[in-house]
mmCIF file of C-alpha atoms and ligand atoms in Angstrom:
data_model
loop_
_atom_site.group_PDB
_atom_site.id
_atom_site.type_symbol
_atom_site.label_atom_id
_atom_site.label_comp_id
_atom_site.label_asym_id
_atom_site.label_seq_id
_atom_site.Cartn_x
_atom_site.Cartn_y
_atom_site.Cartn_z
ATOM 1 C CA UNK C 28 103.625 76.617 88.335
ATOM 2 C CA UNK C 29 107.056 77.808 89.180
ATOM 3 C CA UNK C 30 107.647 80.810 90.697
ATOM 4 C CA UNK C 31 110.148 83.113 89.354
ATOM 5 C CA UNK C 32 113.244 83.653 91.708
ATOM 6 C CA UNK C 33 113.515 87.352 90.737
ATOM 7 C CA UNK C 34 110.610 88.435 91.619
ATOM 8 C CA UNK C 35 112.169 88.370 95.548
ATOM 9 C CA UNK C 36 113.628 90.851 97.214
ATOM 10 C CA UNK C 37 116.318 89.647 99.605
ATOM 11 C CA UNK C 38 114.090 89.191 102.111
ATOM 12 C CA UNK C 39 111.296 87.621 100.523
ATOM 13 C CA UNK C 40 113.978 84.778 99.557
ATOM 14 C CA UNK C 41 115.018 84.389 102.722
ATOM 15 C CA UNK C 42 111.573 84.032 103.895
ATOM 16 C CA UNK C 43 111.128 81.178 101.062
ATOM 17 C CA UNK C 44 114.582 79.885 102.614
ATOM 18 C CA UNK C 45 112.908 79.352 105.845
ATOM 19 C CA UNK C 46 110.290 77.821 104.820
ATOM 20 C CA UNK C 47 112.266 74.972 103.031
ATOM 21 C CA UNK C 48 114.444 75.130 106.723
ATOM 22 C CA UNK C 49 117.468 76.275 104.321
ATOM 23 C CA UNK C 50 119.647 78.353 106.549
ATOM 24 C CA UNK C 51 119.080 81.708 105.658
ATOM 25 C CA UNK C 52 122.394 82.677 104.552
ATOM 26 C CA UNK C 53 121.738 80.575 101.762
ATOM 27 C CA UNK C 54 119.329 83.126 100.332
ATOM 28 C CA UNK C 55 122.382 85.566 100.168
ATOM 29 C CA UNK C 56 124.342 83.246 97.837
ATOM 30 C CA UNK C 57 121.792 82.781 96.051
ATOM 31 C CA UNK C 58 120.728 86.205 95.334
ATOM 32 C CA UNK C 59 124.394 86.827 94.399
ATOM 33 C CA UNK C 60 124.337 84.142 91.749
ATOM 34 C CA UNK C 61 121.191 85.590 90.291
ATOM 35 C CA UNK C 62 121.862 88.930 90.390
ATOM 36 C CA UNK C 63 125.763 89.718 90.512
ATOM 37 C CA UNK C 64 126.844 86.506 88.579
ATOM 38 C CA UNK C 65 123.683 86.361 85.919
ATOM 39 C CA UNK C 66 123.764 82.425 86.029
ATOM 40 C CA UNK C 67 121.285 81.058 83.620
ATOM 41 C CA UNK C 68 120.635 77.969 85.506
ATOM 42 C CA UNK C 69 120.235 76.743 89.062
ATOM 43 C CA UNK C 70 123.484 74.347 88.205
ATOM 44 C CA UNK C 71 125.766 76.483 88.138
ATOM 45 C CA UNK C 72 125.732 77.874 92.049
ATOM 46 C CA UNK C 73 128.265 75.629 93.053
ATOM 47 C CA UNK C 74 128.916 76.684 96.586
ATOM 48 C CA UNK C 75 125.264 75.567 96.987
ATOM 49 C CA UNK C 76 125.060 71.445 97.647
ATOM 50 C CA UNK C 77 123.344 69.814 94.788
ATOM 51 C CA UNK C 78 120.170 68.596 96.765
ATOM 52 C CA UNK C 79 119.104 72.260 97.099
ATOM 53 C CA UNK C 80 119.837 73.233 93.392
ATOM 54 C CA UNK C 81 117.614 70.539 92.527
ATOM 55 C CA UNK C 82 114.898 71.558 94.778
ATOM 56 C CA UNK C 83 114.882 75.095 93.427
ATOM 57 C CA UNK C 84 115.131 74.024 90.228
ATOM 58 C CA UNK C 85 111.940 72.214 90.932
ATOM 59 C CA UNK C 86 109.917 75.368 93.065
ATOM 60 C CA UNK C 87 111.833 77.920 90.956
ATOM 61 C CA UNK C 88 112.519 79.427 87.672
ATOM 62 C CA UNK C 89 115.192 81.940 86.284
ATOM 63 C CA UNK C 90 112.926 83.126 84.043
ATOM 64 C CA UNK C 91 116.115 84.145 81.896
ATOM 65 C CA UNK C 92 114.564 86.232 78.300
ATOM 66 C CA UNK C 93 115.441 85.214 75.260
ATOM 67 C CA UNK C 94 116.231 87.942 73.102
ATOM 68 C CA UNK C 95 114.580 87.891 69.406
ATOM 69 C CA UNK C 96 116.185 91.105 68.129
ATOM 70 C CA UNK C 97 118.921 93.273 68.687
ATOM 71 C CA UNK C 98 119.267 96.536 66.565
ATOM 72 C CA UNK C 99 122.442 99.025 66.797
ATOM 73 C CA UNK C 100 121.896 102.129 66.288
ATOM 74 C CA UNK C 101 124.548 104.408 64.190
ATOM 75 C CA UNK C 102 124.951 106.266 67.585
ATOM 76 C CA UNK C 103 125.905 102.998 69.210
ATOM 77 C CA UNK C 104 122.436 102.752 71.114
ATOM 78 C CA UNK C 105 120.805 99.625 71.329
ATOM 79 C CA UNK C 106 117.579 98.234 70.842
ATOM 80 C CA UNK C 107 116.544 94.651 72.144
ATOM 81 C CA UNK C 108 113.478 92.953 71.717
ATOM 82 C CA UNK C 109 112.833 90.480 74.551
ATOM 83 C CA UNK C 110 110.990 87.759 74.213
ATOM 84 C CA UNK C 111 108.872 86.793 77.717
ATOM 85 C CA UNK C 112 108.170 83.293 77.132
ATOM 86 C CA UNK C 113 104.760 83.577 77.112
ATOM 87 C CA UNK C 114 104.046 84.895 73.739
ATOM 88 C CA UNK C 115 104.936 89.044 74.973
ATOM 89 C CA UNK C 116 107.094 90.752 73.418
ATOM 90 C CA UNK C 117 108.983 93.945 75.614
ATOM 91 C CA UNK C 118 111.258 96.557 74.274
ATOM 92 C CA UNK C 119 114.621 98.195 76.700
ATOM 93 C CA UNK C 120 117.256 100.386 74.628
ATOM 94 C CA UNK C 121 120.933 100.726 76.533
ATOM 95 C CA UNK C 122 122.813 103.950 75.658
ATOM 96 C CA UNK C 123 126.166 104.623 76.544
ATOM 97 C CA UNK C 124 127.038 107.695 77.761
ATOM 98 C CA UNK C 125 130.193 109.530 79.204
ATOM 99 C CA UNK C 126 129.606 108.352 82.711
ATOM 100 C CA UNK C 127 128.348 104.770 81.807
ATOM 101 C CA UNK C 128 125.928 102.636 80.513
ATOM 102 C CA UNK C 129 122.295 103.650 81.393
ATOM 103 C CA UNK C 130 119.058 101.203 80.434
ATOM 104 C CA UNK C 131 115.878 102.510 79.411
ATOM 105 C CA UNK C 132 113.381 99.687 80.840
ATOM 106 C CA UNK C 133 109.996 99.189 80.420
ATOM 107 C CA UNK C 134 107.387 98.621 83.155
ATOM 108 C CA UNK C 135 104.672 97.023 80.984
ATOM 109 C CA UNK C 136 103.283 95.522 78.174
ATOM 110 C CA UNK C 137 101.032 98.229 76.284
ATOM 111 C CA UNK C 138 100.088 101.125 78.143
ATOM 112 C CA UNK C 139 96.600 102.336 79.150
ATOM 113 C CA UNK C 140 97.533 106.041 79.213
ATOM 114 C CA UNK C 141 96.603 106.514 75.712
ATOM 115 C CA UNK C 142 99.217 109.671 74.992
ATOM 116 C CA UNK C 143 98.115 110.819 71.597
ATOM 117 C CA UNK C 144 102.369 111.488 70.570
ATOM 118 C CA UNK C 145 103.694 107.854 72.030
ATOM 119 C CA UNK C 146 103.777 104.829 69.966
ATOM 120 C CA UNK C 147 103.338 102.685 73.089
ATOM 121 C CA UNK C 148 99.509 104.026 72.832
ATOM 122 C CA UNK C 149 98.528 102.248 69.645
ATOM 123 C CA UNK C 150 97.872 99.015 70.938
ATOM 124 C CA UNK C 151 96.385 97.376 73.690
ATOM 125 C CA UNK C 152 97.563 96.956 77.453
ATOM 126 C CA UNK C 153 98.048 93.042 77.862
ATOM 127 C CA UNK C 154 99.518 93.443 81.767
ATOM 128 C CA UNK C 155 101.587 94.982 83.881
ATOM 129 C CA UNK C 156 105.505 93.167 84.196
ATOM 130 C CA UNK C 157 106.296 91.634 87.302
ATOM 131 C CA UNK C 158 109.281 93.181 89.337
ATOM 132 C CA UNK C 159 110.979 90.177 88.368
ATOM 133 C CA UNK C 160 110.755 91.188 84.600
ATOM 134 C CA UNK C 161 111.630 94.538 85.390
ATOM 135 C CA UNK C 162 114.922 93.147 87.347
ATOM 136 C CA UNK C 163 115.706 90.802 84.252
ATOM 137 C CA UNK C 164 116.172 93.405 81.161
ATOM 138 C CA UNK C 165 118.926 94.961 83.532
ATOM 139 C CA UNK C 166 120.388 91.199 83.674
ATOM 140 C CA UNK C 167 119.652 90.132 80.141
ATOM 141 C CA UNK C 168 121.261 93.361 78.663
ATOM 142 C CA UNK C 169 124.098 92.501 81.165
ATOM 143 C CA UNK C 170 124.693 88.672 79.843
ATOM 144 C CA UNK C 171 124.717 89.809 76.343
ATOM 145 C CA UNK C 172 126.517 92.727 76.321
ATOM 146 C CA UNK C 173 129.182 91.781 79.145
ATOM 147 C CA UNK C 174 128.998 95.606 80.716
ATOM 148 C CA UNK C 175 127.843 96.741 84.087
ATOM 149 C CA UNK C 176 124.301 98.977 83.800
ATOM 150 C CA UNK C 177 124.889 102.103 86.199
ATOM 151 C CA UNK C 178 122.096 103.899 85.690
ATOM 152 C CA UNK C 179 118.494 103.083 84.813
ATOM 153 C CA UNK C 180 115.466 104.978 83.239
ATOM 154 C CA UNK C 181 111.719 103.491 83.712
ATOM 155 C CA UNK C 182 110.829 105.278 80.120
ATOM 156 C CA UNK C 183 110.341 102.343 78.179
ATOM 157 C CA UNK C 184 106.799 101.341 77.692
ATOM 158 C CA UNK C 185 104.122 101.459 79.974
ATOM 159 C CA UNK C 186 103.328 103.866 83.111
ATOM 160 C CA UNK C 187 105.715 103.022 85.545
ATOM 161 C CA UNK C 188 103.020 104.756 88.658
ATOM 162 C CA UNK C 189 100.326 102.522 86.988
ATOM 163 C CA UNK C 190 102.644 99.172 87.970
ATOM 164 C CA UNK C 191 103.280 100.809 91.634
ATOM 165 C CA UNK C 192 104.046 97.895 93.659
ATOM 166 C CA UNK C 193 106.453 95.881 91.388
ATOM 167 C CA UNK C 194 108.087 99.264 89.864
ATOM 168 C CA UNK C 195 109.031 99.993 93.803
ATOM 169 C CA UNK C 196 109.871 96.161 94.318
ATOM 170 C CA UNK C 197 112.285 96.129 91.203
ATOM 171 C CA UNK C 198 113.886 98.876 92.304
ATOM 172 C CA UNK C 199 114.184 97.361 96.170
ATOM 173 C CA UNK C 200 116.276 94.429 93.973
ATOM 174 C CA UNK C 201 118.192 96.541 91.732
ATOM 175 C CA UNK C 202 119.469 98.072 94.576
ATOM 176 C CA UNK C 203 120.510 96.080 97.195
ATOM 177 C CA UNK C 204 124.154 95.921 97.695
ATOM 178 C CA UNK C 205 124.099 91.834 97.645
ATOM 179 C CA UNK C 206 122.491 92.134 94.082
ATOM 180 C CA UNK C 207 122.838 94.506 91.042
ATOM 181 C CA UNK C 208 123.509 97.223 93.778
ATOM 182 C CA UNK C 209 122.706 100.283 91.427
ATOM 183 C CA UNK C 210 122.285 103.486 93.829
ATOM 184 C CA UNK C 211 118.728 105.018 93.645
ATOM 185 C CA UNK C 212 120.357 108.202 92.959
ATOM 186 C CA UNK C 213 121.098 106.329 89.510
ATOM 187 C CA UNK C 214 117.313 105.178 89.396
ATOM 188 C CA UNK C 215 114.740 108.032 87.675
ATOM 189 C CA UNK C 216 110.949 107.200 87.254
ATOM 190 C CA UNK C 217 109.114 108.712 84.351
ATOM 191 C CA UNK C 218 104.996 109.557 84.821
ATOM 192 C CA UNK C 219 102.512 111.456 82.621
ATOM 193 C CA UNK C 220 101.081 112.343 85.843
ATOM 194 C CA UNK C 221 99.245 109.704 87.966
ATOM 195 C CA UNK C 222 99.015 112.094 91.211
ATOM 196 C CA UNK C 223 97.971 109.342 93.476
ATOM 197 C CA UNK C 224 101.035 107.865 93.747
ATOM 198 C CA UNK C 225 103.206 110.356 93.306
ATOM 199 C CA UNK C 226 102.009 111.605 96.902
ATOM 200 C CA UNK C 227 102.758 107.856 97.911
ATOM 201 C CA UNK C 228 106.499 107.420 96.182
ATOM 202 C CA UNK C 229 107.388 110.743 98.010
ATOM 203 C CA UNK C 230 106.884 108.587 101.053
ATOM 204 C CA UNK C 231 108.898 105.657 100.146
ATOM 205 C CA UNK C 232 111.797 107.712 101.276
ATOM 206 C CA UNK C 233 113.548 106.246 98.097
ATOM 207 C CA UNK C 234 116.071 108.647 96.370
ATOM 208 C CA UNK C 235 115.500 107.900 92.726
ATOM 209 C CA UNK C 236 115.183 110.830 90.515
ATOM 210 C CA UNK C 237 111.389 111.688 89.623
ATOM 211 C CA UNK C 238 110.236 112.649 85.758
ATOM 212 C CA UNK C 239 107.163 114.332 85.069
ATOM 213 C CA UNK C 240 105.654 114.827 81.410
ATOM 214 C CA UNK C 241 103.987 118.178 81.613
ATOM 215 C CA UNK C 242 104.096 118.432 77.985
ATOM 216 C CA UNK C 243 102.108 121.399 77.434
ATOM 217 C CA UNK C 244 101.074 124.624 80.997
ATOM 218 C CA UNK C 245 98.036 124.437 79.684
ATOM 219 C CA UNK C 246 94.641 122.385 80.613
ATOM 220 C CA UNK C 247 93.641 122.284 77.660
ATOM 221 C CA UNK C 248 96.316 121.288 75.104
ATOM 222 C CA UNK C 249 97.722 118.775 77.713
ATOM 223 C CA UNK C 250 94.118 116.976 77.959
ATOM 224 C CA UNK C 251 94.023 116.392 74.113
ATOM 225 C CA UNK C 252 97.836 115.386 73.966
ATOM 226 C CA UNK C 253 97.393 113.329 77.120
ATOM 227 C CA UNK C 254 94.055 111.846 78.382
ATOM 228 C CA UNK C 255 95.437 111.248 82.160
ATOM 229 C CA UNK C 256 94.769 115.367 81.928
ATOM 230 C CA UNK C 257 91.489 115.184 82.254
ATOM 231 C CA UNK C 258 91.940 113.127 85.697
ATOM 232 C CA UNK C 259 94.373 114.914 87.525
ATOM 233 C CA UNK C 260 94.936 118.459 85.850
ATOM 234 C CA UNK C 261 97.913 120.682 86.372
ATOM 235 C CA UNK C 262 97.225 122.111 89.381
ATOM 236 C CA UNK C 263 96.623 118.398 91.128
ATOM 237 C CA UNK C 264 99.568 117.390 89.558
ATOM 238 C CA UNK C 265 102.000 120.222 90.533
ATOM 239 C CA UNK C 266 100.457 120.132 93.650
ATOM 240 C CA UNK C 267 101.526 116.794 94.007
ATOM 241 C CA UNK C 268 105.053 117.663 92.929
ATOM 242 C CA UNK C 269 105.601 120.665 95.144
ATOM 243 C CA UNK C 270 104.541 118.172 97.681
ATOM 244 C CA UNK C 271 107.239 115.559 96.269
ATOM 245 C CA UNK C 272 109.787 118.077 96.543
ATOM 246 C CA UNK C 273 108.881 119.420 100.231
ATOM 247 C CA UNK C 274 109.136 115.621 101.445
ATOM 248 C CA UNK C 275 112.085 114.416 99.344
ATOM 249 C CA UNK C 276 113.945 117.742 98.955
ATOM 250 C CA UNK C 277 115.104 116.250 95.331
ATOM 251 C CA UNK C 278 114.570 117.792 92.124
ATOM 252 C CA UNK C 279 112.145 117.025 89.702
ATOM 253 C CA UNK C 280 112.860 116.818 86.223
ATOM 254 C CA UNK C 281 109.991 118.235 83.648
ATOM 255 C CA UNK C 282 109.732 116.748 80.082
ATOM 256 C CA UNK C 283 107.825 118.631 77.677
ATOM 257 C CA UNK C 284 108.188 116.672 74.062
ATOM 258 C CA UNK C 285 108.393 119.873 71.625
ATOM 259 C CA UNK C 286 105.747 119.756 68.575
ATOM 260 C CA UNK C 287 105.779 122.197 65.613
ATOM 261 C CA UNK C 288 102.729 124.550 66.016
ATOM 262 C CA UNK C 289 101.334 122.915 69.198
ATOM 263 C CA UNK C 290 103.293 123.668 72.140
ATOM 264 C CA UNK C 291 106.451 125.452 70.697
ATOM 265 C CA UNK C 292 105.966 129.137 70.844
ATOM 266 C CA UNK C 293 107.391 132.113 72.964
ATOM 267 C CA UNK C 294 103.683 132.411 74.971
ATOM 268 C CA UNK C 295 103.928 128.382 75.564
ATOM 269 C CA UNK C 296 107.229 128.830 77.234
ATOM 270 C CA UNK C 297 106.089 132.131 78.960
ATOM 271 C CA UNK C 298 103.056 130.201 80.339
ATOM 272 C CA UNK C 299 105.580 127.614 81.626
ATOM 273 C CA UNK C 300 107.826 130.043 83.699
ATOM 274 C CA UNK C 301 104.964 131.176 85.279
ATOM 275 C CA UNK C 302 104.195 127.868 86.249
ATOM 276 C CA UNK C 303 107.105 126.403 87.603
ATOM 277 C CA UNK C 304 109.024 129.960 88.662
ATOM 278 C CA UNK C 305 110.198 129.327 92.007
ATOM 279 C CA UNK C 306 110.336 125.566 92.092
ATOM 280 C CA UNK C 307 112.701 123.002 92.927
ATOM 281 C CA UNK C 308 113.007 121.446 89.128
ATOM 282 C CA UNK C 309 114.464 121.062 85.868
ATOM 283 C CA UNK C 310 113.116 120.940 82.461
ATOM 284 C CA UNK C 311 113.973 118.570 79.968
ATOM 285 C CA UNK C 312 112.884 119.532 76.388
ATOM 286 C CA UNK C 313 112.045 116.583 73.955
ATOM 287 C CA UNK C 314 112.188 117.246 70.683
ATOM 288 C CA UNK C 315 109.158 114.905 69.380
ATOM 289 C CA UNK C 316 109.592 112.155 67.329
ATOM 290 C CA UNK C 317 106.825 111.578 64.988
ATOM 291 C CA UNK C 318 104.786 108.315 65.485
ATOM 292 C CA UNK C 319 102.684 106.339 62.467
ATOM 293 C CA UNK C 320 99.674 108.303 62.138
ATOM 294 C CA UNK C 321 100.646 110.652 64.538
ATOM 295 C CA UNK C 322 99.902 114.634 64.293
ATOM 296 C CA UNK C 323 102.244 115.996 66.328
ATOM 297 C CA UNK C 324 105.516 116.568 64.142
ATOM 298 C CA UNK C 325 109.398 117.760 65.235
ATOM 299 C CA UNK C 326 109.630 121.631 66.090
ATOM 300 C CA UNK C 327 112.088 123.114 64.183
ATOM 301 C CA UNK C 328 115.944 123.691 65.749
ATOM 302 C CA UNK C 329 115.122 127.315 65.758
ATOM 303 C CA UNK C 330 112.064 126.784 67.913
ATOM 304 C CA UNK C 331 113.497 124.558 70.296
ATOM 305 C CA UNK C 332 116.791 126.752 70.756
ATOM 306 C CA UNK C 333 114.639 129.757 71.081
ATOM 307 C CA UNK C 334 112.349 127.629 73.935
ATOM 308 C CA UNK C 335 115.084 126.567 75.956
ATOM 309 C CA UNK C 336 116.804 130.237 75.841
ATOM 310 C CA UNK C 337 113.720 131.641 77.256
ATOM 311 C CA UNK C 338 113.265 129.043 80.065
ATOM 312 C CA UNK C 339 117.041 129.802 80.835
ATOM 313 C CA UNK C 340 116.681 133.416 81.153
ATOM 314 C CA UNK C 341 113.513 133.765 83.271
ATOM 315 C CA UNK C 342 115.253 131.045 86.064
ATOM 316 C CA UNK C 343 113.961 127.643 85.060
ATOM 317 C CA UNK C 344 116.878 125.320 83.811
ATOM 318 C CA UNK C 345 116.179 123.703 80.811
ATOM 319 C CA UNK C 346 118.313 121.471 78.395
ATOM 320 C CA UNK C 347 117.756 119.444 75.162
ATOM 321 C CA UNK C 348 117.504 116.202 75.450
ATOM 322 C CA UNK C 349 120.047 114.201 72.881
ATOM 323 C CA UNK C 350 118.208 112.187 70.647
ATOM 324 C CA UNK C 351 119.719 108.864 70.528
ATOM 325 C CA UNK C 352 118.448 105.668 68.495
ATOM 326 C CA UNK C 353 116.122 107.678 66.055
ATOM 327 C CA UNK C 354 117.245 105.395 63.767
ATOM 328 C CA UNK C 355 116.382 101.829 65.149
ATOM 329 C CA UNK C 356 113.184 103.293 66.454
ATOM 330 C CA UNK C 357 114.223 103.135 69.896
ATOM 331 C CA UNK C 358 114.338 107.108 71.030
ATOM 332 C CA UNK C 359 111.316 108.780 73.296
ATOM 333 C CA UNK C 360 107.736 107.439 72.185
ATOM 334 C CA UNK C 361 108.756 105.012 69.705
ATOM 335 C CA UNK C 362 109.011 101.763 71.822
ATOM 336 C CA UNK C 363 105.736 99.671 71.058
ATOM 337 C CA UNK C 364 104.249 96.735 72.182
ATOM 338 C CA UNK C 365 104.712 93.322 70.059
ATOM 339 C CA UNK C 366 103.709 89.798 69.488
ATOM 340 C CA UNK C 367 106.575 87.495 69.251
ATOM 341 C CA UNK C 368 104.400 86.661 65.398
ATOM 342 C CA UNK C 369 104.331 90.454 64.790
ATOM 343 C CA UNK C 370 107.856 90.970 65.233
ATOM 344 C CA UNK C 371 108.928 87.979 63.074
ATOM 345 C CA UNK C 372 107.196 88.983 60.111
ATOM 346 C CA UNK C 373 108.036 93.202 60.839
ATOM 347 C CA UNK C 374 111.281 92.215 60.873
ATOM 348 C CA UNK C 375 111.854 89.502 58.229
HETATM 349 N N1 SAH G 13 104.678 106.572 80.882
HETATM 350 C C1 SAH G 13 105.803 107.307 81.330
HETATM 351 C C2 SAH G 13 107.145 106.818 80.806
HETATM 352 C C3 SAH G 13 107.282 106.472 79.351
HETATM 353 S S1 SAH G 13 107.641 107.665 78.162
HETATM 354 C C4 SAH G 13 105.606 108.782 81.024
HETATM 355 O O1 SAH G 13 104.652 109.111 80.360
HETATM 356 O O2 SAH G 13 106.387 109.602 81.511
HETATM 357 C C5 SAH G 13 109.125 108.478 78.463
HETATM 358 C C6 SAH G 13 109.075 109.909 77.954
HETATM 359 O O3 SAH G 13 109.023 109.992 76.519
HETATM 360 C C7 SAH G 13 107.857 110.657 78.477
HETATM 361 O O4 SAH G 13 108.201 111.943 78.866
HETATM 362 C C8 SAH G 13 106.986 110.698 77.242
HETATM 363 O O5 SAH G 13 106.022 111.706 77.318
HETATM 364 C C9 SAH G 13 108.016 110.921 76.162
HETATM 365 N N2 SAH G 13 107.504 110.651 74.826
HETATM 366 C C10 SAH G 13 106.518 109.814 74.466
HETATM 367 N N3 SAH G 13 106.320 109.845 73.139
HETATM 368 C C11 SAH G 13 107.202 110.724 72.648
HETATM 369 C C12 SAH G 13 107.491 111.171 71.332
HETATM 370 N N4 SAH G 13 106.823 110.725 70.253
HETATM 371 N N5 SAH G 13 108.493 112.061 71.184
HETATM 372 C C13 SAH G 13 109.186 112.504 72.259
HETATM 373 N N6 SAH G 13 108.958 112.124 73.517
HETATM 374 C C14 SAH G 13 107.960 111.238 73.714
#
């Protein structure tokens, strides 16, 4: 079977360069026709002599998606569905912003985390994507739209520290100056909490921005909202981050997804200070979006004004997180997993 090209870093190609005895500068023009020029076929690298197009046209595929849905938001945000080509169907949203374009990507298809607010939950994990997959809804979002991506967000579906390996790899791609050359600073990772490899991304020495959903200070709301509680608690898991912090000196950025009744009052966010007073973070409120069958509903604008107020004045920043693409299904928690068959008759 072919192997597909993006799924190399720089060196890895010039590894495979070797081992065709291709000079290894090869592998650089070749990585900048995948990933600067978005070519959508070996043929078209034409400082590279024919014989070897043809030969990695034979070893190699592009493994370019094929989008089977596009939906525009009335905020402008996009939703695309990409099609694998094996039958899997993935969801990224772009959203423009002041300072650019930033895609949301996802890291797999399903999720096993089994979050009790996020629609990616309700059906089952098929696989984790390959960092080559990851690489190509930056590039196919690219072709179609004809913009340059600046900043990217793994909070798509999946569990980005549940895909370790080929969330770091991607992200080793994305960011090498010869390819999409997106600064790490411009990268941020999302996890509900996997401490394991938190401890090991804080020794990557990799600058992207880390995202923890906290959700709820206490054990036992955050167990039933989110399973992965019952694993690593809070204390393992803001152990973890202080550790993050100490190694990385970056920030980390809390979410906590704001349900009516649940986790919304003045003693949730008093709880919260007291566990995060003192630390090296931000927190990003969420107000949730409700999910088919799902019991956790919106908090109302009073609630979440009054939540973020209180964070503010006891010394923990905390902002509101814009809700964008509500409309097309495409905002926090709503991305699902598909069948290329589902989606045609959802959407016909
Ligand atoms: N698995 C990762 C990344 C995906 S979700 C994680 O859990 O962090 C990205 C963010 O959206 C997470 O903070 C997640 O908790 C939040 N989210 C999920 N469902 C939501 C919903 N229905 N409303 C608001 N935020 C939600």
């Amino acid at each position: 079977m072919k192997e597909n090209i993006k799924n190399f870093t720089l060196d890895e190609l010039k590894k495979q360069l070797e081992n065709m005895s291709e000079k290894t500068f090869r592998a650089e023009q070749i990585f900048k026709w995948v990933h600067q020029e978005n070519v959508s076929s070996f043929e078209e690298m034409t400082n590279i002599a024919k014989e070897l197009r043809e030969k990695l046209d034979q070893k190699y595929t592009l493994n370019n998606f094929k989008i089977i849905k596009k939906l525009v938001s009335s905020d402008g945000t996009k939703k695309y569905l990409f099609d694998l080509l094996d039958g899997n169907i993935i969801e990224s949203v772009l959203m423009e912003y002041k300072y650019g374009f930033s895609i949301c990507v996802s890291s797999q298809i399903g999720c096993k985390m089994g979050c009790k607010f996020c629609a990616s939950t309700g059906i089952p994990f098929i696989r984790s994507l390959e960092a080559g997959e990851i690489v190509e809804q930056i590039l196919a979002v690219q072709r179609e739209e004809n913009v340059k991506i600046s900043n990217i967000v793994f909070m798509g579906i999946g569990e980005p520290l549940d895909n370790y390996d080929n969330v770091v790899k991607a992200i080793n791609i994305i960011n090498n100056p010869k390819g999409l050359n997106i600064g790490t600073r411009h990268i941020s990772i999302s996890t509900s909490g996997v401490v394991p490899n938190i401890y090991r991304l804080a020794n990557e020495k990799i600058q992207c921005t880390l995202s923890v959903s906290l959700h709820s200070s206490n054990n036992e709301k955050r167990s039933e909202m989110m399973p992965v509680n019952k694993v690593y608690p809070i204390e393992k898991l803001l152990e973890a981050c202080r550790e993050y912090i100490r190694i990385t000196n970056k920030r980390i950025s809390f979410e906590y997804a704001l349900a009516k009744d649940n986790n919304d009052n003045l003693k949730d966010a008093k709880e919260l200070v007291m566990l995060l007073k003192g630390m090296l973070c931000h927190v990003n409120l969420i107000p949730i979006n409700k999910i088919e069958n799902g019991k956790y509903i919106k908090s109302t604008n009073d609630n979440i004004i009054k939540f973020r107020d209180y964070l503010n004045k006891n010394g923990i920043v905390a902002t509101v997180r814009r809700e964008l693409g509500t409309d097309i299904q495409a905002a926090c928690g709503q991305l699902r997993r598909t069948t290329v068959e589902n989606s045609l008759i959802k959407n016909n």
